[in-house]
Coordinates of C-alpha atoms in Angstrom, one line a residue:
Chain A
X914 CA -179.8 -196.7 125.1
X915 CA -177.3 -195.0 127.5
X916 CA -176.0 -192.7 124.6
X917 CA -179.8 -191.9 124.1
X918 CA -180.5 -191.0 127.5
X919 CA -177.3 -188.8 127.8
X920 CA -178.5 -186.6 124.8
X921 CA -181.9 -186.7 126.5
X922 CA -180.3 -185.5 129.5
X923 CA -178.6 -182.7 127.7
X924 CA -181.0 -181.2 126.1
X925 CA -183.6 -181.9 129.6
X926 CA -181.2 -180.0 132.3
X927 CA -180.7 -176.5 130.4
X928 CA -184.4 -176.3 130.0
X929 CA -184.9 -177.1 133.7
X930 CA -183.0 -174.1 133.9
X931 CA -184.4 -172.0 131.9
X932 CA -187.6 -172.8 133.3
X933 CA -186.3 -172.0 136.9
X934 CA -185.4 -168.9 135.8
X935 CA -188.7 -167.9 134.1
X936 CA -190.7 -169.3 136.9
X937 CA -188.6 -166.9 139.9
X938 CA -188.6 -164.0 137.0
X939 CA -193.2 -164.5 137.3
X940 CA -193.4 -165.3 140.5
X941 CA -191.0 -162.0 141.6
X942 CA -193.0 -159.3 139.3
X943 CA -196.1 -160.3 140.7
X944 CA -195.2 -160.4 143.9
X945 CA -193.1 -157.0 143.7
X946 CA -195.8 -155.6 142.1
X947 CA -193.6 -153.9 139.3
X948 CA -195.0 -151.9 136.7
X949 CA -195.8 -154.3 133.4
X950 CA -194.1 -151.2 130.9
X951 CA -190.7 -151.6 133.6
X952 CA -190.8 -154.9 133.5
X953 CA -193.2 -157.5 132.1
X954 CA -193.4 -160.9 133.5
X955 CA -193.1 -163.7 131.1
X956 CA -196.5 -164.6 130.3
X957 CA -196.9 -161.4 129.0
X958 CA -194.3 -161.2 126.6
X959 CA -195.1 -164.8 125.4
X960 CA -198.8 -162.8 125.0
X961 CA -197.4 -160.0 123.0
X962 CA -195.1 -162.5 120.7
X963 CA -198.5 -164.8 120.0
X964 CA -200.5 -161.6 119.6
X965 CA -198.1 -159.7 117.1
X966 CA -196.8 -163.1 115.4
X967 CA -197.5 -161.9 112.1
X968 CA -195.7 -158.6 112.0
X969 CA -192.6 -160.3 114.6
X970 CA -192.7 -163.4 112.3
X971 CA -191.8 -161.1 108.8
X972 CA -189.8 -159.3 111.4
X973 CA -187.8 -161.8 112.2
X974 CA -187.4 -163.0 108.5
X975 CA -186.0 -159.8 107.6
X976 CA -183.6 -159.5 110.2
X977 CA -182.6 -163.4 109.3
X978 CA -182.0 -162.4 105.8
X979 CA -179.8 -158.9 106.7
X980 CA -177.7 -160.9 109.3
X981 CA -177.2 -164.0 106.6
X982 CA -176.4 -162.0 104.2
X983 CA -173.6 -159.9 106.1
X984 CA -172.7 -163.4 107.6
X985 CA -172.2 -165.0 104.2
X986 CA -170.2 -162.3 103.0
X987 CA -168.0 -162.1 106.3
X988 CA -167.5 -165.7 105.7
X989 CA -166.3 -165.6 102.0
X990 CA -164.4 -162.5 102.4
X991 CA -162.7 -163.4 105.4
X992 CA -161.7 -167.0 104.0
X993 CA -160.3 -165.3 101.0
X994 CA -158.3 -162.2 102.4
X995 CA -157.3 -164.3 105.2
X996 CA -155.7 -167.2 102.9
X997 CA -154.2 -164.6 100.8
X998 CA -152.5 -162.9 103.6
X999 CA -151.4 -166.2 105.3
X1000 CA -150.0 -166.9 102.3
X1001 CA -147.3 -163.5 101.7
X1002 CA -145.7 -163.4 104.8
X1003 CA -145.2 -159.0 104.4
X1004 CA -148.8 -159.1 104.0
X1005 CA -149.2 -161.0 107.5
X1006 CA -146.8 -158.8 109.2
X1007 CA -147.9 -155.4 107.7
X1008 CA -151.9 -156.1 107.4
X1009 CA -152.6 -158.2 110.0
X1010 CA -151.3 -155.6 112.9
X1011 CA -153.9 -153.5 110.9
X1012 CA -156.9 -155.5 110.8
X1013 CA -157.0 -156.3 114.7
X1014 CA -156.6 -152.1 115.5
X1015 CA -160.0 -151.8 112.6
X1016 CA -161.5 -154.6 114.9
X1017 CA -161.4 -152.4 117.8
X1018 CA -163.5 -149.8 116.5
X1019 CA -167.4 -150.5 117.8
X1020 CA -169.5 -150.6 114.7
X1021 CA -172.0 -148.7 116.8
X1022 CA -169.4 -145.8 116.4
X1023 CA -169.0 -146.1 112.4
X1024 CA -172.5 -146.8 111.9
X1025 CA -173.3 -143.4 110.8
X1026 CA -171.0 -143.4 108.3
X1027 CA -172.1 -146.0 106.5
X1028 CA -174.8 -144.0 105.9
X1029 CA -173.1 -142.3 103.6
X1030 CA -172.0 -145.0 101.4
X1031 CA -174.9 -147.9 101.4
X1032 CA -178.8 -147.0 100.9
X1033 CA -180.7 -147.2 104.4
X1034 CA -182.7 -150.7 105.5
X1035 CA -181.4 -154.5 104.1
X1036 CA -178.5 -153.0 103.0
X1037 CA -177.3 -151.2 105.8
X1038 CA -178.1 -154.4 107.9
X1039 CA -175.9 -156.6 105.8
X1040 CA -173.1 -154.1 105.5
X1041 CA -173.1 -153.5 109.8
X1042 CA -173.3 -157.5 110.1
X1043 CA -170.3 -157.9 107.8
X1044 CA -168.3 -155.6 109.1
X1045 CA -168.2 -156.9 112.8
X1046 CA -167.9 -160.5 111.3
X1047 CA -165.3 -160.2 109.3
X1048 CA -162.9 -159.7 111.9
X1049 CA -162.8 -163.4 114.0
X1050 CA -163.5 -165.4 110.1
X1051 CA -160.2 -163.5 109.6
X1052 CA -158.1 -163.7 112.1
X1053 CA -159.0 -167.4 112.5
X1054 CA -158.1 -168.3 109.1
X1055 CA -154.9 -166.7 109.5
X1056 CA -154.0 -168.6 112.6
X1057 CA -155.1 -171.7 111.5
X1058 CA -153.2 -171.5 107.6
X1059 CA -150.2 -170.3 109.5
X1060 CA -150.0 -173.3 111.8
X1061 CA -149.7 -176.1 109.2
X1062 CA -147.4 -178.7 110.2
X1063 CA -144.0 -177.9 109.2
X1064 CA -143.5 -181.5 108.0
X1065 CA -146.7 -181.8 106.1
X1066 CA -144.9 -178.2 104.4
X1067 CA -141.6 -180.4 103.6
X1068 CA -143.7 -182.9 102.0
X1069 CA -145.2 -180.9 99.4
X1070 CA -141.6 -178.8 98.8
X1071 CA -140.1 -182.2 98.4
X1072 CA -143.0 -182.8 95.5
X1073 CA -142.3 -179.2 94.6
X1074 CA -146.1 -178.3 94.6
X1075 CA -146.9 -174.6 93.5
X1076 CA -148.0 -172.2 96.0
X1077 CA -151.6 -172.4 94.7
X1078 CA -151.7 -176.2 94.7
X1079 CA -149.8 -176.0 98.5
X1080 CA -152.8 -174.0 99.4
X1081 CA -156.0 -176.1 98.0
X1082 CA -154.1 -179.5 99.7
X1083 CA -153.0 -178.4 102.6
X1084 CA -153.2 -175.0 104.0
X1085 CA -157.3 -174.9 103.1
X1086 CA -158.3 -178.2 104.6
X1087 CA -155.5 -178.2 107.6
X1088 CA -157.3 -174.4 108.7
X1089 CA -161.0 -175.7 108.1
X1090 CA -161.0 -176.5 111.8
X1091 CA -159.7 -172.6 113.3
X1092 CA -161.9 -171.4 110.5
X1093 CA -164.8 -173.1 111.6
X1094 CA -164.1 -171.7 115.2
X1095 CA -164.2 -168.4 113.9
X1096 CA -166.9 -168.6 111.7
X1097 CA -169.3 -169.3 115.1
X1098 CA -168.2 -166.4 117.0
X1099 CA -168.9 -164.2 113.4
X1100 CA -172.4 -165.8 113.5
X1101 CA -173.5 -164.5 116.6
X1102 CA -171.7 -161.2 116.0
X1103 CA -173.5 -160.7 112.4
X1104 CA -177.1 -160.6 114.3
X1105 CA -175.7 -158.1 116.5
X1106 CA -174.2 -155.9 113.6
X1107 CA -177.5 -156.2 111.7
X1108 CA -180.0 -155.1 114.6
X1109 CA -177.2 -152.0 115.2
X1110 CA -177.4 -151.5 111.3
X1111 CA -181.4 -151.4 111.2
X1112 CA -181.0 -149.1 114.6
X1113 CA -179.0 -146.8 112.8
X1114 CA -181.0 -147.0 109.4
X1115 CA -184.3 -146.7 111.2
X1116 CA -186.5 -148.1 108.1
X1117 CA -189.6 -149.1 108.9
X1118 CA -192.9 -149.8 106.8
X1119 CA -194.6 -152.9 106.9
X1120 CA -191.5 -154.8 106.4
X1121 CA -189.7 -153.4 109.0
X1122 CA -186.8 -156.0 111.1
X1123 CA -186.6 -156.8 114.5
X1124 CA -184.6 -153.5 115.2
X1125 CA -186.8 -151.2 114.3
X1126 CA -189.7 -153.1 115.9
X1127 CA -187.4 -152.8 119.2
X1128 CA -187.4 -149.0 118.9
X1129 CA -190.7 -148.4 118.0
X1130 CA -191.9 -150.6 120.7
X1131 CA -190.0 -149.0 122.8
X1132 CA -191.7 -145.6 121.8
X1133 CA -194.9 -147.0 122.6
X1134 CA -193.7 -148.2 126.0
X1135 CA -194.4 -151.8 125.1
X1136 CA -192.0 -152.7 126.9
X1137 CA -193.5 -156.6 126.8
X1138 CA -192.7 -156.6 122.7
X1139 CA -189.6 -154.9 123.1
X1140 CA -188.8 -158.4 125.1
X1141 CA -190.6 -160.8 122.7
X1142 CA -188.7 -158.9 120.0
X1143 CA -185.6 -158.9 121.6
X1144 CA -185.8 -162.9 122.1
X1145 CA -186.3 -163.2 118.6
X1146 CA -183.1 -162.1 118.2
X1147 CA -181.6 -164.0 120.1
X1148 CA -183.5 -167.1 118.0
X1149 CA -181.7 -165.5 114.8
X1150 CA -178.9 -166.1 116.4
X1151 CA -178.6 -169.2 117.7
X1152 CA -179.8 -170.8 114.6
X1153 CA -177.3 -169.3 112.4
X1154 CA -174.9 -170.5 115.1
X1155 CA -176.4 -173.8 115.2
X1156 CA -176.2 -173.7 111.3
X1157 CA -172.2 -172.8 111.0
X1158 CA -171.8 -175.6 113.8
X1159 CA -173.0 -178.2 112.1
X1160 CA -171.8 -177.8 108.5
X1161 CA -168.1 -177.6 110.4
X1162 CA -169.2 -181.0 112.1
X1163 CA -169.7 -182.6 109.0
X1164 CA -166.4 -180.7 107.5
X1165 CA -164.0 -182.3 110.2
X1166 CA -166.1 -185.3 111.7
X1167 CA -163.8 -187.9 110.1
X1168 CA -160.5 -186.8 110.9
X1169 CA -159.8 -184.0 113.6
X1170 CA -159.6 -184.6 117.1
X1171 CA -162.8 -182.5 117.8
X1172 CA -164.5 -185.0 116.4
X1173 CA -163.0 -188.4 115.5
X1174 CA -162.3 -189.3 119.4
X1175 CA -165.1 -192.2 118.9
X1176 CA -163.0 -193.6 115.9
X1177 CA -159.5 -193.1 117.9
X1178 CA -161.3 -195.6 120.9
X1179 CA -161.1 -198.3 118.3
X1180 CA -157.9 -198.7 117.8
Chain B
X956 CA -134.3 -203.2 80.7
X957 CA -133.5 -201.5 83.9
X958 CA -131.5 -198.9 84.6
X959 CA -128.5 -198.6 87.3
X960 CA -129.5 -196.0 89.3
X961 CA -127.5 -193.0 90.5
X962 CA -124.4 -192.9 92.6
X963 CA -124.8 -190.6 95.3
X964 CA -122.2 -188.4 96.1
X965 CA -121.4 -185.9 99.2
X966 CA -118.7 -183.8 97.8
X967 CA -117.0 -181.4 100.8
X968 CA -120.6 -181.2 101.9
X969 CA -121.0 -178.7 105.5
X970 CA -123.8 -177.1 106.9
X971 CA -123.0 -174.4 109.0
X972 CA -126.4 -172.9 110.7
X973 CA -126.4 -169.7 112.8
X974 CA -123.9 -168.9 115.9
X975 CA -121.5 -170.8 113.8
X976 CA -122.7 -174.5 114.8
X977 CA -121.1 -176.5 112.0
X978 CA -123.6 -179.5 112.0
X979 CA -121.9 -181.2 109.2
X980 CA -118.4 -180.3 108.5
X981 CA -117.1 -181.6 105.2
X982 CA -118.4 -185.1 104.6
X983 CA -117.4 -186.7 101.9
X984 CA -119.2 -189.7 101.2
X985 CA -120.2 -191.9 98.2
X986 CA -123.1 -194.1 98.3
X987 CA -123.1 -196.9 95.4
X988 CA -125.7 -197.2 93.1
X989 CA -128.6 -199.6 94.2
X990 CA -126.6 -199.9 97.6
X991 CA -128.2 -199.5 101.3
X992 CA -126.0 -197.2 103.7
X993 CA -126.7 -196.6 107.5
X994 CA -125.8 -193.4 108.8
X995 CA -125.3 -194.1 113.0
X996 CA -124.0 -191.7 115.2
X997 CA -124.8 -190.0 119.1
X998 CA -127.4 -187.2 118.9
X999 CA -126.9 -184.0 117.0
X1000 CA -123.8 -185.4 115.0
X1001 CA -125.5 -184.4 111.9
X1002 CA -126.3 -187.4 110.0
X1003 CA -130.4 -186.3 110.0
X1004 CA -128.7 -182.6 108.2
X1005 CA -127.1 -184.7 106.2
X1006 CA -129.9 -187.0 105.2
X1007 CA -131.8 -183.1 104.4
X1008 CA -129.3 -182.2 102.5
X1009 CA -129.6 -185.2 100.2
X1010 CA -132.7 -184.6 100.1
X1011 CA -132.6 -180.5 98.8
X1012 CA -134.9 -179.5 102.1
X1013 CA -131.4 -177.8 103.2
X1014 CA -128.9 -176.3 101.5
X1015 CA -125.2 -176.6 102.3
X1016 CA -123.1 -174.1 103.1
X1017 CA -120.2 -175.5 101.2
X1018 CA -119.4 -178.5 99.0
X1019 CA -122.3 -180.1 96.7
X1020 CA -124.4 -183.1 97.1
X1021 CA -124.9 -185.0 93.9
X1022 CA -127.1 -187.7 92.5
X1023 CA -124.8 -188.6 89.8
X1024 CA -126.0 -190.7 86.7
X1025 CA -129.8 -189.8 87.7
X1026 CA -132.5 -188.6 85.0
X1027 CA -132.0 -185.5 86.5
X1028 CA -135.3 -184.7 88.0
X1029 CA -136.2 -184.0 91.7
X1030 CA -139.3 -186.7 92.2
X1031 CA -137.1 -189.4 91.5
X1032 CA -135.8 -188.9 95.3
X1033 CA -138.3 -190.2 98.3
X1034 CA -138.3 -189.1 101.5
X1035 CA -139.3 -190.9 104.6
X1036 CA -139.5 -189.0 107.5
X1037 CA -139.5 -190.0 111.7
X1038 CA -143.4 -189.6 111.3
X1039 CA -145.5 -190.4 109.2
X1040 CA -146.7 -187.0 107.9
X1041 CA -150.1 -188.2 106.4
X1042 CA -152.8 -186.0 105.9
X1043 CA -155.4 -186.5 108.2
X1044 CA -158.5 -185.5 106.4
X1045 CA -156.8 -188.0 103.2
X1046 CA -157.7 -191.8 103.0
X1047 CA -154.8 -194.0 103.2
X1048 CA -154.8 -194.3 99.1
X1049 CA -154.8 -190.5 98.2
X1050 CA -152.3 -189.8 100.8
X1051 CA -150.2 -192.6 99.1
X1052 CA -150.9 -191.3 95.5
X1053 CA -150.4 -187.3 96.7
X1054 CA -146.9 -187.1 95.4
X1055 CA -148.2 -188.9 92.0
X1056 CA -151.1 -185.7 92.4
X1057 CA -148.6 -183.2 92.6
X1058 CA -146.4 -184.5 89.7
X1059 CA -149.9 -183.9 87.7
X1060 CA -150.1 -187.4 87.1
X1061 CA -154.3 -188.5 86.4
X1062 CA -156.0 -189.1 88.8
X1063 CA -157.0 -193.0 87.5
X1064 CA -153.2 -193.7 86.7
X1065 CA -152.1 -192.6 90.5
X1066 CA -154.9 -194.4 92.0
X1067 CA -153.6 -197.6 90.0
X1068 CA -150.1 -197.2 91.4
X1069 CA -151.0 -196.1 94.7
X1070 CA -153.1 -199.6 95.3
X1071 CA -150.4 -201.2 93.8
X1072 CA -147.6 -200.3 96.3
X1073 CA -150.1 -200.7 98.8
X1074 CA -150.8 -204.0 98.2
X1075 CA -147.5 -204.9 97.7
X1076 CA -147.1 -203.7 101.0
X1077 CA -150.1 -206.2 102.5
X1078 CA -151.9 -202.7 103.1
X1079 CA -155.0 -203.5 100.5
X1080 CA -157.8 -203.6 103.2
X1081 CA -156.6 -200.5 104.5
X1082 CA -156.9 -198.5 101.1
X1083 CA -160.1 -196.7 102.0
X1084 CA -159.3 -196.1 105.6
X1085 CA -158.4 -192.6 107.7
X1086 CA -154.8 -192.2 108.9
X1087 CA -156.9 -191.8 112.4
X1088 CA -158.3 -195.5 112.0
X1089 CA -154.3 -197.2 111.6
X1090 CA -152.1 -198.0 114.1
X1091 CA -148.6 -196.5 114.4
X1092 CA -146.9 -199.0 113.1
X1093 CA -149.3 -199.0 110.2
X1094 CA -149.1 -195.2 109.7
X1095 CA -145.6 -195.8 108.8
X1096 CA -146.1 -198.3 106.6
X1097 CA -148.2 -196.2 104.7
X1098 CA -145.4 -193.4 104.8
X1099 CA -143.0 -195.9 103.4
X1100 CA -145.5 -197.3 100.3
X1101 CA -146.1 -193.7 99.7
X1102 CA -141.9 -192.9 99.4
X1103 CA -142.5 -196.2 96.9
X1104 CA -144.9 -194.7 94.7
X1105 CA -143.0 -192.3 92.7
X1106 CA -140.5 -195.3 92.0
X1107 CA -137.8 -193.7 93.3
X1108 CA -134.0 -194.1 92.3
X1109 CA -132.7 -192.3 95.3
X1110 CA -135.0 -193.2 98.7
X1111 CA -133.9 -191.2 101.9
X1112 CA -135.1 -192.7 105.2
X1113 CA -134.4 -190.7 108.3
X1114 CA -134.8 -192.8 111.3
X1115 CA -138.4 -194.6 110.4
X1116 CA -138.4 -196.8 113.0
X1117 CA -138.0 -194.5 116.3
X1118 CA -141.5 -193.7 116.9
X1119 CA -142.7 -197.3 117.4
X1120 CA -141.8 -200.5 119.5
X1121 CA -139.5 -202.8 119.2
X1122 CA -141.7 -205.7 117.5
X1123 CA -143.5 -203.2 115.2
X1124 CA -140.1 -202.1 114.3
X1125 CA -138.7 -205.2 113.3
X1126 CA -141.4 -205.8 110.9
X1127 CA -140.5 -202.3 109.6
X1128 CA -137.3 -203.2 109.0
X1129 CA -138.5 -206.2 106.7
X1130 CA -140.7 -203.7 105.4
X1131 CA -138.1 -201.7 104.2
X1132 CA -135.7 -204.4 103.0
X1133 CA -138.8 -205.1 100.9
X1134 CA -139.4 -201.5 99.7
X1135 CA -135.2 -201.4 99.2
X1136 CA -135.3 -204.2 97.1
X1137 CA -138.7 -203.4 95.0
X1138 CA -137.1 -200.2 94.0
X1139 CA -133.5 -200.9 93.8
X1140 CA -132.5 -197.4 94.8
X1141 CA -129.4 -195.8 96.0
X1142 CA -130.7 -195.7 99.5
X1143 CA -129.4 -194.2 102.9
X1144 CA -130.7 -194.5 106.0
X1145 CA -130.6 -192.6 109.3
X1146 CA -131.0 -194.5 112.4
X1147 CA -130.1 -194.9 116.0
X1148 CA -130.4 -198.4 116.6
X1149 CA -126.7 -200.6 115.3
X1150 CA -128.6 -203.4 115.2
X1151 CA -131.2 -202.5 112.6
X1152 CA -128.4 -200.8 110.6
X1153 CA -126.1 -204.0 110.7
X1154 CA -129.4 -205.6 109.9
X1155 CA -130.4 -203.6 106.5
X1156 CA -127.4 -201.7 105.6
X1157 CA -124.3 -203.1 103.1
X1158 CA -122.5 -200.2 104.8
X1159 CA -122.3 -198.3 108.2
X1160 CA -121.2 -194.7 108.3
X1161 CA -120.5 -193.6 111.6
X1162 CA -121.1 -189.6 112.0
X1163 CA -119.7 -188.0 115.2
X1164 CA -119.6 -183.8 115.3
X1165 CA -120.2 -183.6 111.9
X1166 CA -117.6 -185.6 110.5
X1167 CA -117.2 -189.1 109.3
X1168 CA -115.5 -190.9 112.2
X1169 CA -115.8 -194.3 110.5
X1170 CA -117.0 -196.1 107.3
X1171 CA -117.6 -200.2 108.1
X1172 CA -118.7 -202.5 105.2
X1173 CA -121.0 -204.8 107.0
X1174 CA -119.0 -208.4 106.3
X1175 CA -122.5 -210.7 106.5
X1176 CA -124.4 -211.2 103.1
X1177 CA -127.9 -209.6 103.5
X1178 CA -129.3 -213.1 102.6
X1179 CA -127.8 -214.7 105.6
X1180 CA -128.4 -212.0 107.9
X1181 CA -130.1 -213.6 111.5
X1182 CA -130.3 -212.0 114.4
X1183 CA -129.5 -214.2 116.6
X1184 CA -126.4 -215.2 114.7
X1185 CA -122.9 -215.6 115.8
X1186 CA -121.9 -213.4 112.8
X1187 CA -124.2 -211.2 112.9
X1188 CA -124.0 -210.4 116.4
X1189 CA -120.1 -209.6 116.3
X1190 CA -121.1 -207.1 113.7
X1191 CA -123.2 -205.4 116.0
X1192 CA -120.6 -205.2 118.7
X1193 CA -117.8 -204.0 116.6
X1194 CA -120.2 -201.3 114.9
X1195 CA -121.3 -200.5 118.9
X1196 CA -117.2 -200.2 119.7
X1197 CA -117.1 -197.4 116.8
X1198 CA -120.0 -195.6 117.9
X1199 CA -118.9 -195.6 121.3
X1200 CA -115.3 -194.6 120.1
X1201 CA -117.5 -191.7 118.5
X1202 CA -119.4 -190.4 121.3
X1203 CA -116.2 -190.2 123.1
X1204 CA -115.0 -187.8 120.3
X1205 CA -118.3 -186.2 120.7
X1206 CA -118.3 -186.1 123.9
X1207 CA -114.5 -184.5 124.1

């Protein structure tokens, strides 16, 4: 009953919030007067999202799918190269250097570029979202295979375990964890890389994503689906976020201290 | 029939590490087969390098450390370590059976001998549990049915008992007077505590910088050992008189 109420309470208090916020940002426009194209008050852009929910519903999907996509293969290739690098210690001193200078690079920057090497629409979404994912997936998986418990090391050099079976036992699971860390922060960045990738791309059409609905709102000065759009993204987001949160949840739940504090109380 | 197993034997062993600290410096010792020996000694003498260099997670820097008479390969030495090094996200059974795993013995055989040990060990009920779930004291327990598994004919124990209290510890040491004798390995064990060495060991080496300061065969049978014994006790205190005769070596 009391745990019930506390989960109440946490979901309850952010949403007081949020409504606080929403309430001041309707109650200010209409008393300021402020033009509805500079800046909208919430009723209207809840209008414009119900009125437009068709188009900003496949909108959203295809955004979803660019951003998944590019997440997925962030994930994959960033669990791979990252073991792989963990694993030859030259490669962790030489690449590793490397990969957090690349990471500094705004995608916004190389976008262009890309151009040149993927076709414009989905696939220049998915290639923009992996690229600025890649990076934490990777650098967490590093950390985390690198940080193995010397003594847990010992025990399988004592068993004389090959490198390959070292890694499957106990560099993978001991880095699911850091990985897991990483993954989150990659999820939020891959909507951000796939809305700069259908900016750049500018593919439109019936199925065009939540970027290019963005600009060509914007054209239109409508400014209040430019905001219903724009929260949509932000949906995308969070539920690929929520998504990579729990499937690490149910990774680590039983043993790691992020999770398994319940269990410890028993002892 | 069973056979004796190996004798083993530090020949001119030393371990020098960098900046010239010589943490062993030509030991030589030989431990009989299927006997129990208690290394003692003041902190940083070298008897845990010593215990790593039986072991082959160090290599010395001169002399050779020999399991003499042994079938020759590596798994048929255990370690167990300070901690219990389980792995976390491994139930109690598959951590036991992991060195069985990486000696690519199947997966039902392993299983088999890893509830074995553990039941041997009173440990059944905890087969399916998380290292998280156990205790300690039980934690260790695990670590030392999981040394058991591979049947060992050399078992290294580096100072088992330090992490836990003094009750749980002497139920360890029965612990490992039952894992000694189930085995019947040429065992060696590292410890601080004189009592629990007089208590388990048929020898006590006392290390002091590196060297062998003094090699005392304990003069009570293990069968009559009580530790609250007139025998026993004066055991203790002459084992105490050498390892305080070594400190002030070490300490010189």
């Amino acid at each position: 009953m009391n745990a019930l109420a506390r989960q109440v309470r946490a979901v309850v208090w952010p949403l007081v919030g949020v409504a606080i916020v929403l309430g001041a940002w309707q109650v200010g426009v209409l008393i300021s007067g402020v033009a509805p194209y500079l800046l909208p008050p919430p009723t209207a852009i809840a209008r414009a999202m119900w009125e437009s929910r068709d188009m900003l519903a496949s909108a959203m999907g295809r955004t979803a799918l660019g951003a998944t996509i590019g997440f997925a293969c962030a994930a994959a290739g960033g669990i791979l190269i990252g073991s792989v690098i963990a694993l030859i210690p030259i490669l962790r001193r030489s690449l590793y250097p490397l990969a957090t200078v690349l990471q500094m690079v705004p995608v916004v920057a190389v976008a262009p570029l890309l151009q040149l090497w993927v076709d414009n629409g989905l696939p220049m979404a998915i290639l923009s979202a992996a690229i600025v994912s890649l990076f934490p997936v990777l650098a967490a998986t590093i950390d985390g295979q690198a940080s193995v418990d010397p003594g847990l090391r010992e025990l399988f050099q004592l068993s004389r375990a090959s490198l390959l079976s070292r890694w499957w036992k106990l560099d993978l699971p001991w880095s699911v964890p850091a990985t897991v860390t990483g993954l989150r922060i990659a999820a939020g960045l891959a909507v951000i890389g796939a809305v700069v990738g259908e900016f750049v791309s500018g593919y439109g059409g019936v199925r065009a994503p939540l970027g290019i609905v963005i600009q060509a709102a914007m054209r239109d000065a409508r400014t209040d689906l430019v905001f219903a759009a724009v929260a949509l993204t932000t949906v995308v987001g969070f539920a690929l976020f929520g998504a990579v949160s729990l499937v690490g949840w149910l990774l680590v739940r039983r043993w790691h201290a992020s999770a398994v504090n319940e269990t410890e109380d028993r002892r | 029939m069973t056979r004796l197993p190996p004798t083993l034997q530090f020949d001119r062993v030393a371990r020098e590490f960098a900046g010239g600290v010589r943490a062993v410096d030509g030991v030589t010792l030989s431990l009989a087969p299927g006997s129990l020996t208690a290394v003692i000694g003041p902190s940083g003498c070298g008897k845990t390098t010593l215990l790593r260099l039986a072991a082959g997670l160090d290599v010395p820097t001169a002399g050779r450390v020999e399991a003499e008479g042994a079938s020759g390969s590596r798994s048929a030495r255990s370690v167990c370590f300070q901690d219990p090094r389980l792995l976390p996200w491994r139930r109690v059974v598959d951590n036991v059976a992991l060195p069985l795993e990486l000696a690519g013995v199947p997966r039902e055989q392993r299983q088999a001998s890893a509830l074995e040990v553990l039941r041997a060990a009173g440990l059944a009920h905890a087969s399916r549990m998380l290292p998280a779930q156990l205790s300690g004291g039980m934690r260790m327990r695990v670590a030392l049915a999981r040394a058991l598994v591979t049947q060992p004919q050399v078992l290294l124990l580096d100072e088992p008992c330090s992490a836990v209290d003094e009750f749980t510890r002497m139920q360890l040491d029965e612990e490992i007077l039952r894992t000694f004798r189930a085995c019947g390995a040429t065992t060696m064990l590292v410890t601080h505590s004189v009592s629990e060495a007089v208590w388990l060991a048929d020898r006590v080496i006392v290390m002091a910088r590196g060297r062998v300061h003094a090699d005392h065969a304990v003069r009570v049978q293990r069968d009559r050992r009580d530790r609250g014994d007139v025998g026993f006790l004066s055991e203790v205190e002459h084992c105490m008189r050498l390892l305080a005769a070594a400190s002030g070596r070490d300490a010189a």
